[in-house]
Amino acid sequence: IIVDVCIKPTEYKETTDDWGECNKFSDEWIEAFADLIHFDTSSDAFVAIRTVCEKDSIKGGYKVIRYPLSGWNEFESWTDNSTQINKKITKRIDAMPFISIDAQRDIHQELREKTSYVGKVLSEIDFTSEDKDALEELIQELNDKAVETSSVLTDLKTHLDSLSQSFEGQGQTDIRPFPKKIRDLSKIFSIYFGDGATNSFSMEYHGMGTRSWASMLTVKAFLELSEKKHEKEEECFFPIVAAEEPEAHLHPNAQRTLYKQLASVKGQVIISTHSPYLAAESKLTDLRSLVNLHSGVRVKSLGDSFTPKDLNKLQRDVMRYRGELLFAKAIILFEGVSEEQLAPIFFEKYFGFSCYSVGINCISVAGKNYPPFVKMACSLGIPAYIVSDNDGNTKTIIESQIANIERDLSTGLTNDVFNVSFLNDGCDIGGLCINAIFFA
C-alpha cells in the first residue's frame, strides 16, 4: 500500500471570504516541518510524505515506513520513485495528528475504554489539592449515608466484618457504593441524555443514532482539549479528522446538523458518505468521487472548468433536490416526470431487474435543463444518458446544449461517459405511448 500526502500552506483571503493557498509556511510550521519542506518550480513551499505499508518478512505482519518527497507528480506517474528521498522519517509530526472516527462508534462502549477519545478526555480530569480533598470528603459522607440508610448494605457489612475472625480480630469491612478516590470516578462515569432532569436516560438505553452522534462529539471535545494544550505551549496544531459514514442511524435534519458540527472542527475533515443530505451541505468544489474504472479506482472532482455561475446552478438544480445523482453508477435523464415514472417500469420489463439494483437512477430535469446534470455527472465519472422527446425544436436545443457542454468541460464528452437518444420525429413520450397502445 502506498499513500502520498501533500501539505500546502494556506491563508485567509478576504476577497473570497475563504482559505486559499499561499507560497510559504509560517515560522511555527517551518519549525514543525524542518527539513521536510521543499519548493516547486513556482517557488511555492510544500511538504510531501510517502507512506509505504508492506509485509515484514522477518517479524511477520506488516511494517509502515514514511519517506519525504522532493516533488509532487501527476497521477499517471505518482508512484515514480525519482522524487522519493530514501531517508526515512523517524519522528511523528505531533502538530498534525490523524483522528479516525470509526463506523462502529458507540459512546456507551467507549466509556469503558481508556484508549477511546472520551476515555482520553476523562483521563485529563484534574483538580487542585484542596478541591480534591473537599470532593473526597463529600464522597465519604455519601458512602456512610448510603450504608446507614440501607438495611441491605448494613446487613452486608455486618456479615463481611466476620472476615476479621480470620485475621485475629484485626480489620473491618468498608463498603463504598461510590468510589473512594476522585481518580476512580472515570471507572463508573456515565452520560445521561433526555428532555429534563427527571426524564433522562443513560446512553445504554438510547438508540444507536444518539450513541453514535455522542461519540463523534466526544472526538470534538478531545480535539479542543488538544488545541488548548498546544496553544499553552505555543505550538501549531492542525488535525486531520476522518469520519466514516457519520450519517449512520441519523434522520436527515440530524445529518445536516452533524455536518455543521464536524465542519467547525479546526483542521481538515475528510468524510466518507452515501448521504445526499451530507453531500448537499458541502461545497461542490470539496466533493471527491471514487470511481472504479477498468484501470483501477480513480478520484474525480468538478475540476476548474466550472464558473461561480455554474456552481450556483448545480447547487440549485442538482444538489438541492437530486443529490442521489452523486451515488449512481449511471444516470438516465428525461425531460419530464412522466418519463421519470415510466422509465423504471420499462427498464425492469425489458431487463428483468430494477434499474436501482444495478445503481442506475432515472431523473427528470424538469424541462430541457440538461447541462448541470450532465456536467456534474461526467466530471465525477458517472456516465449520463439523455432520452429526449423529439417534438418541435427540441432536438436542435439539446444538440446546442451538448456542444456548449463539450466546450466547457476540459475532458469533453466521450462515448464512455455520455450519449443521447431521441424519440421518433415529432414524438414526445405521451404520443409514443398512445401510438404503442392504439396502433400496435
PDB file of N, CA and C in Angstrom, residues 22-116:
ATOM      1  N   CYS A  22      -1.139  29.733  -0.166  1.00  0.00           N
ATOM      2  CA  CYS A  22      -0.120  30.796  -0.249  1.00  0.00           C
ATOM      3  C   CYS A  22       1.216  30.117  -0.530  1.00  0.00           C
ATOM      4  N   ASN A  23       2.289  30.888  -0.652  1.00  0.00           N
ATOM      5  CA  ASN A  23       3.539  30.284  -1.137  1.00  0.00           C
ATOM      6  C   ASN A  23       4.561  29.948  -0.050  1.00  0.00           C
ATOM      7  N   LYS A  24       4.231  30.222   1.221  1.00  0.00           N
ATOM      8  CA  LYS A  24       5.205  29.878   2.260  1.00  0.00           C
ATOM      9  C   LYS A  24       4.513  29.547   3.576  1.00  0.00           C
ATOM     10  N   PHE A  25       5.192  28.715   4.367  1.00  0.00           N
ATOM     11  CA  PHE A  25       4.695  28.350   5.684  1.00  0.00           C
ATOM     12  C   PHE A  25       5.050  29.438   6.700  1.00  0.00           C
ATOM     13  N   SER A  26       4.239  29.531   7.754  1.00  0.00           N
ATOM     14  CA  SER A  26       4.557  30.461   8.835  1.00  0.00           C
ATOM     15  C   SER A  26       5.750  29.915   9.636  1.00  0.00           C
ATOM     16  N   ASP A  27       6.323  30.760  10.472  1.00  0.00           N
ATOM     17  CA  ASP A  27       7.543  30.379  11.195  1.00  0.00           C
ATOM     18  C   ASP A  27       7.347  29.146  12.079  1.00  0.00           C
ATOM     19  N   GLU A  28       6.168  29.064  12.759  1.00  0.00           N
ATOM     20  CA  GLU A  28       5.969  27.919  13.650  1.00  0.00           C
ATOM     21  C   GLU A  28       5.848  26.605  12.878  1.00  0.00           C
ATOM     22  N   TRP A  29       5.282  26.681  11.634  1.00  0.00           N
ATOM     23  CA  TRP A  29       5.194  25.464  10.836  1.00  0.00           C
ATOM     24  C   TRP A  29       6.535  25.112  10.206  1.00  0.00           C
ATOM     25  N   ILE A  30       7.335  26.098   9.916  1.00  0.00           N
ATOM     26  CA  ILE A  30       8.697  25.826   9.431  1.00  0.00           C
ATOM     27  C   ILE A  30       9.477  25.062  10.503  1.00  0.00           C
ATOM     28  N   GLU A  31       9.269  25.460  11.750  1.00  0.00           N
ATOM     29  CA  GLU A  31       9.936  24.759  12.846  1.00  0.00           C
ATOM     30  C   GLU A  31       9.404  23.333  12.995  1.00  0.00           C
ATOM     31  N   ALA A  32       8.098  23.149  12.792  1.00  0.00           N
ATOM     32  CA  ALA A  32       7.497  21.819  12.943  1.00  0.00           C
ATOM     33  C   ALA A  32       7.929  20.866  11.834  1.00  0.00           C
ATOM     34  N   PHE A  33       8.026  21.380  10.579  1.00  0.00           N
ATOM     35  CA  PHE A  33       8.363  20.522   9.453  1.00  0.00           C
ATOM     36  C   PHE A  33       9.865  20.403   9.211  1.00  0.00           C
ATOM     37  N   ALA A  34      10.606  21.430   9.601  1.00  0.00           N
ATOM     38  CA  ALA A  34      12.066  21.446   9.454  1.00  0.00           C
ATOM     39  C   ALA A  34      12.483  21.127   8.016  1.00  0.00           C
ATOM     40  N   ASP A  35      13.333  20.087   7.835  1.00  0.00           N
ATOM     41  CA  ASP A  35      13.890  19.794   6.509  1.00  0.00           C
ATOM     42  C   ASP A  35      12.943  19.029   5.587  1.00  0.00           C
ATOM     43  N   LEU A  36      11.679  18.856   6.012  1.00  0.00           N
ATOM     44  CA  LEU A  36      10.703  18.198   5.133  1.00  0.00           C
ATOM     45  C   LEU A  36      10.149  19.159   4.086  1.00  0.00           C
ATOM     46  N   ILE A  37      10.379  20.456   4.242  1.00  0.00           N
ATOM     47  CA  ILE A  37       9.830  21.463   3.336  1.00  0.00           C
ATOM     48  C   ILE A  37      10.623  21.494   2.025  1.00  0.00           C
ATOM     49  N   HIS A  38       9.897  21.481   0.892  1.00  0.00           N
ATOM     50  CA  HIS A  38      10.513  21.627  -0.419  1.00  0.00           C
ATOM     51  C   HIS A  38       9.752  22.700  -1.200  1.00  0.00           C
ATOM     52  N   PHE A  39      10.246  23.038  -2.393  1.00  0.00           N
ATOM     53  CA  PHE A  39       9.647  24.099  -3.202  1.00  0.00           C
ATOM     54  C   PHE A  39       9.445  23.599  -4.626  1.00  0.00           C
ATOM     55  N   ASP A  40       8.301  23.998  -5.216  1.00  0.00           N
ATOM     56  CA  ASP A  40       8.041  23.593  -6.599  1.00  0.00           C
ATOM     57  C   ASP A  40       8.672  24.599  -7.555  1.00  0.00           C
ATOM     58  N   THR A  41       8.388  24.455  -8.846  1.00  0.00           N
ATOM     59  CA  THR A  41       9.004  25.320  -9.861  1.00  0.00           C
ATOM     60  C   THR A  41       8.564  26.773  -9.736  1.00  0.00           C
ATOM     61  N   SER A  42       7.446  27.027  -9.040  1.00  0.00           N
ATOM     62  CA  SER A  42       6.975  28.398  -8.828  1.00  0.00           C
ATOM     63  C   SER A  42       7.430  28.962  -7.486  1.00  0.00           C
ATOM     64  N   SER A  43       8.373  28.255  -6.835  1.00  0.00           N
ATOM     65  CA  SER A  43       8.898  28.649  -5.518  1.00  0.00           C
ATOM     66  C   SER A  43       7.839  28.616  -4.426  1.00  0.00           C
ATOM     67  N   ASP A  44       6.796  27.797  -4.622  1.00  0.00           N
ATOM     68  CA  ASP A  44       5.779  27.604  -3.589  1.00  0.00           C
ATOM     69  C   ASP A  44       6.190  26.440  -2.686  1.00  0.00           C
ATOM     70  N   ALA A  45       6.082  26.655  -1.383  1.00  0.00           N
ATOM     71  CA  ALA A  45       6.510  25.639  -0.427  1.00  0.00           C
ATOM     72  C   ALA A  45       5.469  24.523  -0.295  1.00  0.00           C
ATOM     73  N   PHE A  46       5.945  23.328  -0.016  1.00  0.00           N
ATOM     74  CA  PHE A  46       5.048  22.196   0.243  1.00  0.00           C
ATOM     75  C   PHE A  46       5.812  21.148   1.052  1.00  0.00           C
ATOM     76  N   VAL A  47       5.071  20.277   1.684  1.00  0.00           N
ATOM     77  CA  VAL A  47       5.631  19.110   2.361  1.00  0.00           C
ATOM     78  C   VAL A  47       4.911  17.892   1.799  1.00  0.00           C
ATOM     79  N   ALA A  48       5.656  16.954   1.233  1.00  0.00           N
ATOM     80  CA  ALA A  48       5.066  15.745   0.654  1.00  0.00           C
ATOM     81  C   ALA A  48       5.659  14.529   1.355  1.00  0.00           C
ATOM     82  N   ILE A  49       4.786  13.630   1.787  1.00  0.00           N
ATOM     83  CA  ILE A  49       5.216  12.447   2.545  1.00  0.00           C
ATOM     84  C   ILE A  49       4.631  11.193   1.894  1.00  0.00           C
ATOM     85  N   ARG A  50       5.471  10.220   1.682  1.00  0.00           N
ATOM     86  CA  ARG A  50       5.030   8.921   1.155  1.00  0.00           C
ATOM     87  C   ARG A  50       5.049   7.900   2.290  1.00  0.00           C
ATOM     88  N   THR A  51       3.917   7.226   2.475  1.00  0.00           N
ATOM     89  CA  THR A  51       3.825   6.155   3.458  1.00  0.00           C
ATOM     90  C   THR A  51       3.701   4.830   2.725  1.00  0.00           C
ATOM     91  N   VAL A  52       4.589   3.907   3.029  1.00  0.00           N
ATOM     92  CA  VAL A  52       4.609   2.596   2.382  1.00  0.00           C
ATOM     93  C   VAL A  52       4.325   1.528   3.428  1.00  0.00           C
ATOM     94  N   CYS A  53       3.309   0.721   3.172  1.00  0.00           N
ATOM     95  CA  CYS A  53       2.959  -0.393   4.056  1.00  0.00           C
ATOM     96  C   CYS A  53       3.221  -1.687   3.300  1.00  0.00           C
ATOM     97  N   GLU A  54       4.093  -2.538   3.838  1.00  0.00           N
ATOM     98  CA  GLU A  54       4.430  -3.779   3.157  1.00  0.00           C
ATOM     99  C   GLU A  54       4.658  -4.894   4.171  1.00  0.00           C
ATOM    100  N   LYS A  55       4.667  -6.104   3.698  1.00  0.00           N
ATOM    101  CA  LYS A  55       4.853  -7.250   4.576  1.00  0.00           C
ATOM    102  C   LYS A  55       6.241  -7.233   5.206  1.00  0.00           C
ATOM    103  N   ASP A  56       6.277  -7.615   6.481  1.00  0.00           N
ATOM    104  CA  ASP A  56       7.542  -7.721   7.205  1.00  0.00           C
ATOM    105  C   ASP A  56       7.955  -9.193   7.194  1.00  0.00           C
ATOM    106  N   SER A  57       8.928  -9.521   6.348  1.00  0.00           N
ATOM    107  CA  SER A  57       9.322 -10.929   6.185  1.00  0.00           C
ATOM    108  C   SER A  57      10.075 -11.469   7.396  1.00  0.00           C
ATOM    109  N   ILE A  58      10.582 -10.595   8.241  1.00  0.00           N
ATOM    110  CA  ILE A  58      11.360 -11.041   9.407  1.00  0.00           C
ATOM    111  C   ILE A  58      10.458 -11.225  10.627  1.00  0.00           C
ATOM    112  N   LYS A  59       9.733 -10.177  11.003  1.00  0.00           N
ATOM    113  CA  LYS A  59       8.889 -10.222  12.196  1.00  0.00           C
ATOM    114  C   LYS A  59       7.485 -10.730  11.901  1.00  0.00           C
ATOM    115  N   GLY A  60       7.120 -10.795  10.625  1.00  0.00           N
ATOM    116  CA  GLY A  60       5.751 -11.149  10.282  1.00  0.00           C
ATOM    117  C   GLY A  60       4.862  -9.925  10.343  1.00  0.00           C
ATOM    118  N   GLY A  61       3.649 -10.042   9.863  1.00  0.00           N
ATOM    119  CA  GLY A  61       2.743  -8.895   9.864  1.00  0.00           C
ATOM    120  C   GLY A  61       3.165  -7.870   8.826  1.00  0.00           C
ATOM    121  N   TYR A  62       2.981  -6.605   9.168  1.00  0.00           N
ATOM    122  CA  TYR A  62       3.278  -5.530   8.221  1.00  0.00           C
ATOM    123  C   TYR A  62       4.119  -4.440   8.888  1.00  0.00           C
ATOM    124  N   LYS A  63       4.877  -3.746   8.082  1.00  0.00           N
ATOM    125  CA  LYS A  63       5.655  -2.612   8.583  1.00  0.00           C
ATOM    126  C   LYS A  63       5.285  -1.360   7.800  1.00  0.00           C
ATOM    127  N   VAL A  64       5.313  -0.233   8.484  1.00  0.00           N
ATOM    128  CA  VAL A  64       4.955   1.047   7.879  1.00  0.00           C
ATOM    129  C   VAL A  64       6.187   1.951   7.892  1.00  0.00           C
ATOM    130  N   ILE A  65       6.564   2.436   6.727  1.00  0.00           N
ATOM    131  CA  ILE A  65       7.738   3.312   6.602  1.00  0.00           C
ATOM    132  C   ILE A  65       7.321   4.585   5.879  1.00  0.00           C
ATOM    133  N   ARG A  66       7.804   5.717   6.365  1.00  0.00           N
ATOM    134  CA  ARG A  66       7.486   7.015   5.746  1.00  0.00           C
ATOM    135  C   ARG A  66       8.745   7.657   5.192  1.00  0.00           C
ATOM    136  N   TYR A  67       8.593   8.260   4.002  1.00  0.00           N
ATOM    137  CA  TYR A  67       9.699   8.933   3.338  1.00  0.00           C
ATOM    138  C   TYR A  67       9.260  10.338   2.914  1.00  0.00           C
ATOM    139  N   PRO A  68      10.181  11.300   2.905  1.00  0.00           N
ATOM    140  CA  PRO A  68       9.853  12.612   2.317  1.00  0.00           C
ATOM    141  C   PRO A  68       9.949  12.542   0.796  1.00  0.00           C
ATOM    142  N   LEU A  69       9.145  13.380   0.123  1.00  0.00           N
ATOM    143  CA  LEU A  69       9.207  13.503  -1.331  1.00  0.00           C
ATOM    144  C   LEU A  69       9.718  14.891  -1.687  1.00  0.00           C
ATOM    145  N   SER A  70      10.546  14.960  -2.700  1.00  0.00           N
ATOM    146  CA  SER A  70      11.086  16.260  -3.135  1.00  0.00           C
ATOM    147  C   SER A  70      10.205  16.914  -4.189  1.00  0.00           C
ATOM    148  N   GLY A  71       9.232  16.163  -4.733  1.00  0.00           N
ATOM    149  CA  GLY A  71       8.333  16.696  -5.756  1.00  0.00           C
ATOM    150  C   GLY A  71       6.976  16.035  -5.662  1.00  0.00           C
ATOM    151  N   TRP A  72       6.019  16.597  -6.395  1.00  0.00           N
ATOM    152  CA  TRP A  72       4.649  16.064  -6.393  1.00  0.00           C
ATOM    153  C   TRP A  72       4.273  15.741  -7.821  1.00  0.00           C
ATOM    154  N   ASN A  73       4.195  14.447  -8.154  1.00  0.00           N
ATOM    155  CA  ASN A  73       3.968  14.011  -9.524  1.00  0.00           C
ATOM    156  C   ASN A  73       2.495  14.046  -9.911  1.00  0.00           C
ATOM    157  N   GLU A  74       2.240  14.043 -11.209  1.00  0.00           N
ATOM    158  CA  GLU A  74       0.890  13.875 -11.723  1.00  0.00           C
ATOM    159  C   GLU A  74       0.422  12.453 -11.425  1.00  0.00           C
ATOM    160  N   PHE A  75      -0.880  12.255 -11.461  1.00  0.00           N
ATOM    161  CA  PHE A  75      -1.430  10.962 -11.067  1.00  0.00           C
ATOM    162  C   PHE A  75      -0.856   9.817 -11.895  1.00  0.00           C
ATOM    163  N   GLU A  76      -0.683  10.037 -13.199  1.00  0.00           N
ATOM    164  CA  GLU A  76      -0.223   8.974 -14.084  1.00  0.00           C
ATOM    165  C   GLU A  76       1.153   8.452 -13.692  1.00  0.00           C
ATOM    166  N   SER A  77       1.948   9.281 -13.017  1.00  0.00           N
ATOM    167  CA  SER A  77       3.308   8.861 -12.645  1.00  0.00           C
ATOM    168  C   SER A  77       3.566   9.060 -11.146  1.00  0.00           C
ATOM    169  N   TRP A  78       2.498   8.967 -10.366  1.00  0.00           N
ATOM    170  CA  TRP A  78       2.648   9.328  -8.961  1.00  0.00           C
ATOM    171  C   TRP A  78       3.506   8.346  -8.171  1.00  0.00           C
ATOM    172  N   THR A  79       3.625   7.084  -8.640  1.00  0.00           N
ATOM    173  CA  THR A  79       4.463   6.120  -7.922  1.00  0.00           C
ATOM    174  C   THR A  79       5.919   6.156  -8.370  1.00  0.00           C
ATOM    175  N   ASP A  80       6.250   7.109  -9.229  1.00  0.00           N
ATOM    176  CA  ASP A  80       7.636   7.266  -9.691  1.00  0.00           C
ATOM    177  C   ASP A  80       8.538   7.544  -8.487  1.00  0.00           C
ATOM    178  N   ASN A  81       9.593   6.770  -8.348  1.00  0.00           N
ATOM    179  CA  ASN A  81      10.479   6.899  -7.184  1.00  0.00           C
ATOM    180  C   ASN A  81      11.524   7.999  -7.320  1.00  0.00           C
ATOM    181  N   SER A  82      11.520   8.717  -8.441  1.00  0.00           N
ATOM    182  CA  SER A  82      12.560   9.731  -8.650  1.00  0.00           C
ATOM    183  C   SER A  82      12.457  10.881  -7.650  1.00  0.00           C
ATOM    184  N   THR A  83      11.250  11.090  -7.081  1.00  0.00           N
ATOM    185  CA  THR A  83      11.082  12.173  -6.106  1.00  0.00           C
ATOM    186  C   THR A  83      11.190  11.680  -4.658  1.00  0.00           C
ATOM    187  N   GLN A  84      11.310  10.364  -4.477  1.00  0.00           N
ATOM    188  CA  GLN A  84      11.375   9.826  -3.108  1.00  0.00           C
ATOM    189  C   GLN A  84      12.789   9.939  -2.568  1.00  0.00           C
ATOM    190  N   ILE A  85      12.904  10.507  -1.390  1.00  0.00           N
ATOM    191  CA  ILE A  85      14.186  10.601  -0.695  1.00  0.00           C
ATOM    192  C   ILE A  85      14.294   9.400   0.240  1.00  0.00           C
ATOM    193  N   ASN A  86      15.344   8.620   0.115  1.00  0.00           N
ATOM    194  CA  ASN A  86      15.440   7.358   0.848  1.00  0.00           C
ATOM    195  C   ASN A  86      15.667   7.515   2.350  1.00  0.00           C
ATOM    196  N   LYS A  87      15.865   8.731   2.796  1.00  0.00           N
ATOM    197  CA  LYS A  87      15.997   8.976   4.234  1.00  0.00           C
ATOM    198  C   LYS A  87      14.618   8.828   4.886  1.00  0.00           C
ATOM    199  N   LYS A  88      14.496   7.901   5.831  1.00  0.00           N
ATOM    200  CA  LYS A  88      13.208   7.634   6.460  1.00  0.00           C
ATOM    201  C   LYS A  88      12.829   8.739   7.448  1.00  0.00           C
ATOM    202  N   ILE A  89      11.527   8.962   7.577  1.00  0.00           N
ATOM    203  CA  ILE A  89      11.019   9.875   8.596  1.00  0.00           C
ATOM    204  C   ILE A  89      10.796   9.058   9.865  1.00  0.00           C
ATOM    205  N   THR A  90      11.554   9.361  10.905  1.00  0.00           N
ATOM    206  CA  THR A  90      11.508   8.550  12.126  1.00  0.00           C
ATOM    207  C   THR A  90      10.665   9.174  13.233  1.00  0.00           C
ATOM    208  N   LYS A  91      10.379  10.464  13.150  1.00  0.00           N
ATOM    209  CA  LYS A  91       9.603  11.103  14.220  1.00  0.00           C
ATOM    210  C   LYS A  91       8.206  11.461  13.723  1.00  0.00           C
ATOM    211  N   ARG A  92       7.266  11.483  14.650  1.00  0.00           N
ATOM    212  CA  ARG A  92       5.901  11.846  14.326  1.00  0.00           C
ATOM    213  C   ARG A  92       5.771  13.362  14.229  1.00  0.00           C
ATOM    214  N   ILE A  93       4.859  13.800  13.385  1.00  0.00           N
ATOM    215  CA  ILE A  93       4.566  15.232  13.314  1.00  0.00           C
ATOM    216  C   ILE A  93       3.396  15.475  14.267  1.00  0.00           C
ATOM    217  N   ASP A  94       3.712  15.772  15.512  1.00  0.00           N
ATOM    218  CA  ASP A  94       2.688  15.893  16.554  1.00  0.00           C
ATOM    219  C   ASP A  94       1.698  17.024  16.271  1.00  0.00           C
ATOM    220  N   ALA A  95       2.129  18.001  15.493  1.00  0.00           N
ATOM    221  CA  ALA A  95       1.251  19.139  15.200  1.00  0.00           C
ATOM    222  C   ALA A  95       0.124  18.755  14.240  1.00  0.00           C
ATOM    223  N   MET A  96       0.243  17.575  13.595  1.00  0.00           N
ATOM    224  CA  MET A  96      -0.780  17.131  12.644  1.00  0.00           C
ATOM    225  C   MET A  96      -1.231  15.708  12.987  1.00  0.00           C
ATOM    226  N   PRO A  97      -1.965  15.523  14.080  1.00  0.00           N
ATOM    227  CA  PRO A  97      -2.440  14.181  14.424  1.00  0.00           C
ATOM    228  C   PRO A  97      -3.545  13.726  13.484  1.00  0.00           C
ATOM    229  N   PHE A  98      -3.600  12.425  13.260  1.00  0.00           N
ATOM    230  CA  PHE A  98      -4.676  11.840  12.440  1.00  0.00           C
ATOM    231  C   PHE A  98      -5.707  11.229  13.372  1.00  0.00           C
ATOM    232  N   ILE A  99      -6.958  11.697  13.278  1.00  0.00           N
ATOM    233  CA  ILE A  99      -8.035  11.251  14.149  1.00  0.00           C
ATOM    234  C   ILE A  99      -9.074  10.523  13.295  1.00  0.00           C
ATOM    235  N   SER A 100      -9.240   9.222  13.518  1.00  0.00           N
ATOM    236  CA  SER A 100     -10.226   8.464  12.741  1.00  0.00           C
ATOM    237  C   SER A 100     -11.458   8.192  13.590  1.00  0.00           C
ATOM    238  N   ILE A 101     -12.632   8.397  12.981  1.00  0.00           N
ATOM    239  CA  ILE A 101     -13.913   8.124  13.644  1.00  0.00           C
ATOM    240  C   ILE A 101     -14.520   6.908  12.967  1.00  0.00           C
ATOM    241  N   ASP A 102     -14.501   5.791  13.669  1.00  0.00           N
ATOM    242  CA  ASP A 102     -14.918   4.509  13.108  1.00  0.00           C
ATOM    243  C   ASP A 102     -16.426   4.461  12.875  1.00  0.00           C
ATOM    244  N   ALA A 103     -16.839   3.645  11.923  1.00  0.00           N
ATOM    245  CA  ALA A 103     -18.269   3.495  11.646  1.00  0.00           C
ATOM    246  C   ALA A 103     -18.993   2.782  12.794  1.00  0.00           C
ATOM    247  N   GLN A 104     -18.267   1.957  13.561  1.00  0.00           N
ATOM    248  CA  GLN A 104     -18.868   1.209  14.667  1.00  0.00           C
ATOM    249  C   GLN A 104     -18.765   1.962  15.990  1.00  0.00           C
ATOM    250  N   ARG A 105     -18.861   3.264  15.958  1.00  0.00           N
ATOM    251  CA  ARG A 105     -18.714   4.078  17.170  1.00  0.00           C
ATOM    252  C   ARG A 105     -19.927   3.897  18.087  1.00  0.00           C
ATOM    253  N   ASP A 106     -19.682   3.907  19.398  1.00  0.00           N
ATOM    254  CA  ASP A 106     -20.751   3.732  20.380  1.00  0.00           C
ATOM    255  C   ASP A 106     -20.274   4.321  21.693  1.00  0.00           C
ATOM    256  N   ILE A 107     -20.833   5.457  22.097  1.00  0.00           N
ATOM    257  CA  ILE A 107     -20.390   6.151  23.299  1.00  0.00           C
ATOM    258  C   ILE A 107     -20.508   5.264  24.536  1.00  0.00           C
ATOM    259  N   HIS A 108     -21.529   4.399  24.567  1.00  0.00           N
ATOM    260  CA  HIS A 108     -21.727   3.535  25.745  1.00  0.00           C
ATOM    261  C   HIS A 108     -20.550   2.586  25.921  1.00  0.00           C
ATOM    262  N   GLN A 109     -20.055   1.998  24.819  1.00  0.00           N
ATOM    263  CA  GLN A 109     -18.908   1.098  24.891  1.00  0.00           C
ATOM    264  C   GLN A 109     -17.617   1.868  25.156  1.00  0.00           C
ATOM    265  N   GLU A 110     -17.490   3.041  24.555  1.00  0.00           N
ATOM    266  CA  GLU A 110     -16.246   3.808  24.659  1.00  0.00           C
ATOM    267  C   GLU A 110     -16.002   4.348  26.062  1.00  0.00           C
ATOM    268  N   LEU A 111     -17.062   4.523  26.836  1.00  0.00           N
ATOM    269  CA  LEU A 111     -16.895   4.998  28.212  1.00  0.00           C
ATOM    270  C   LEU A 111     -16.074   4.024  29.048  1.00  0.00           C
ATOM    271  N   ARG A 112     -16.001   2.776  28.639  1.00  0.00           N
ATOM    272  CA  ARG A 112     -15.250   1.759  29.389  1.00  0.00           C
ATOM    273  C   ARG A 112     -13.857   1.533  28.806  1.00  0.00           C
ATOM    274  N   GLU A 113     -13.504   2.273  27.777  1.00  0.00           N
ATOM    275  CA  GLU A 113     -12.208   2.061  27.117  1.00  0.00           C
ATOM    276  C   GLU A 113     -11.302   3.278  27.317  1.00  0.00           C
ATOM    277  N   LYS A 114     -10.188   3.062  27.954  1.00  0.00           N
ATOM    278  CA  LYS A 114      -9.251   4.168  28.227  1.00  0.00           C
ATOM    279  C   LYS A 114      -8.652   4.747  26.949  1.00  0.00           C
ATOM    280  N   THR A 115      -8.552   3.908  25.903  1.00  0.00           N
ATOM    281  CA  THR A 115      -7.924   4.365  24.666  1.00  0.00           C
ATOM    282  C   THR A 115      -8.898   5.100  23.741  1.00  0.00           C
ATOM    283  N   SER A 116     -10.201   5.101  24.066  1.00  0.00           N
ATOM    284  CA  SER A 116     -11.169   5.835  23.255  1.00  0.00           C
ATOM    285  C   SER A 116     -10.984   7.327  23.470  1.00  0.00           C
TER     286      SER A 116
END
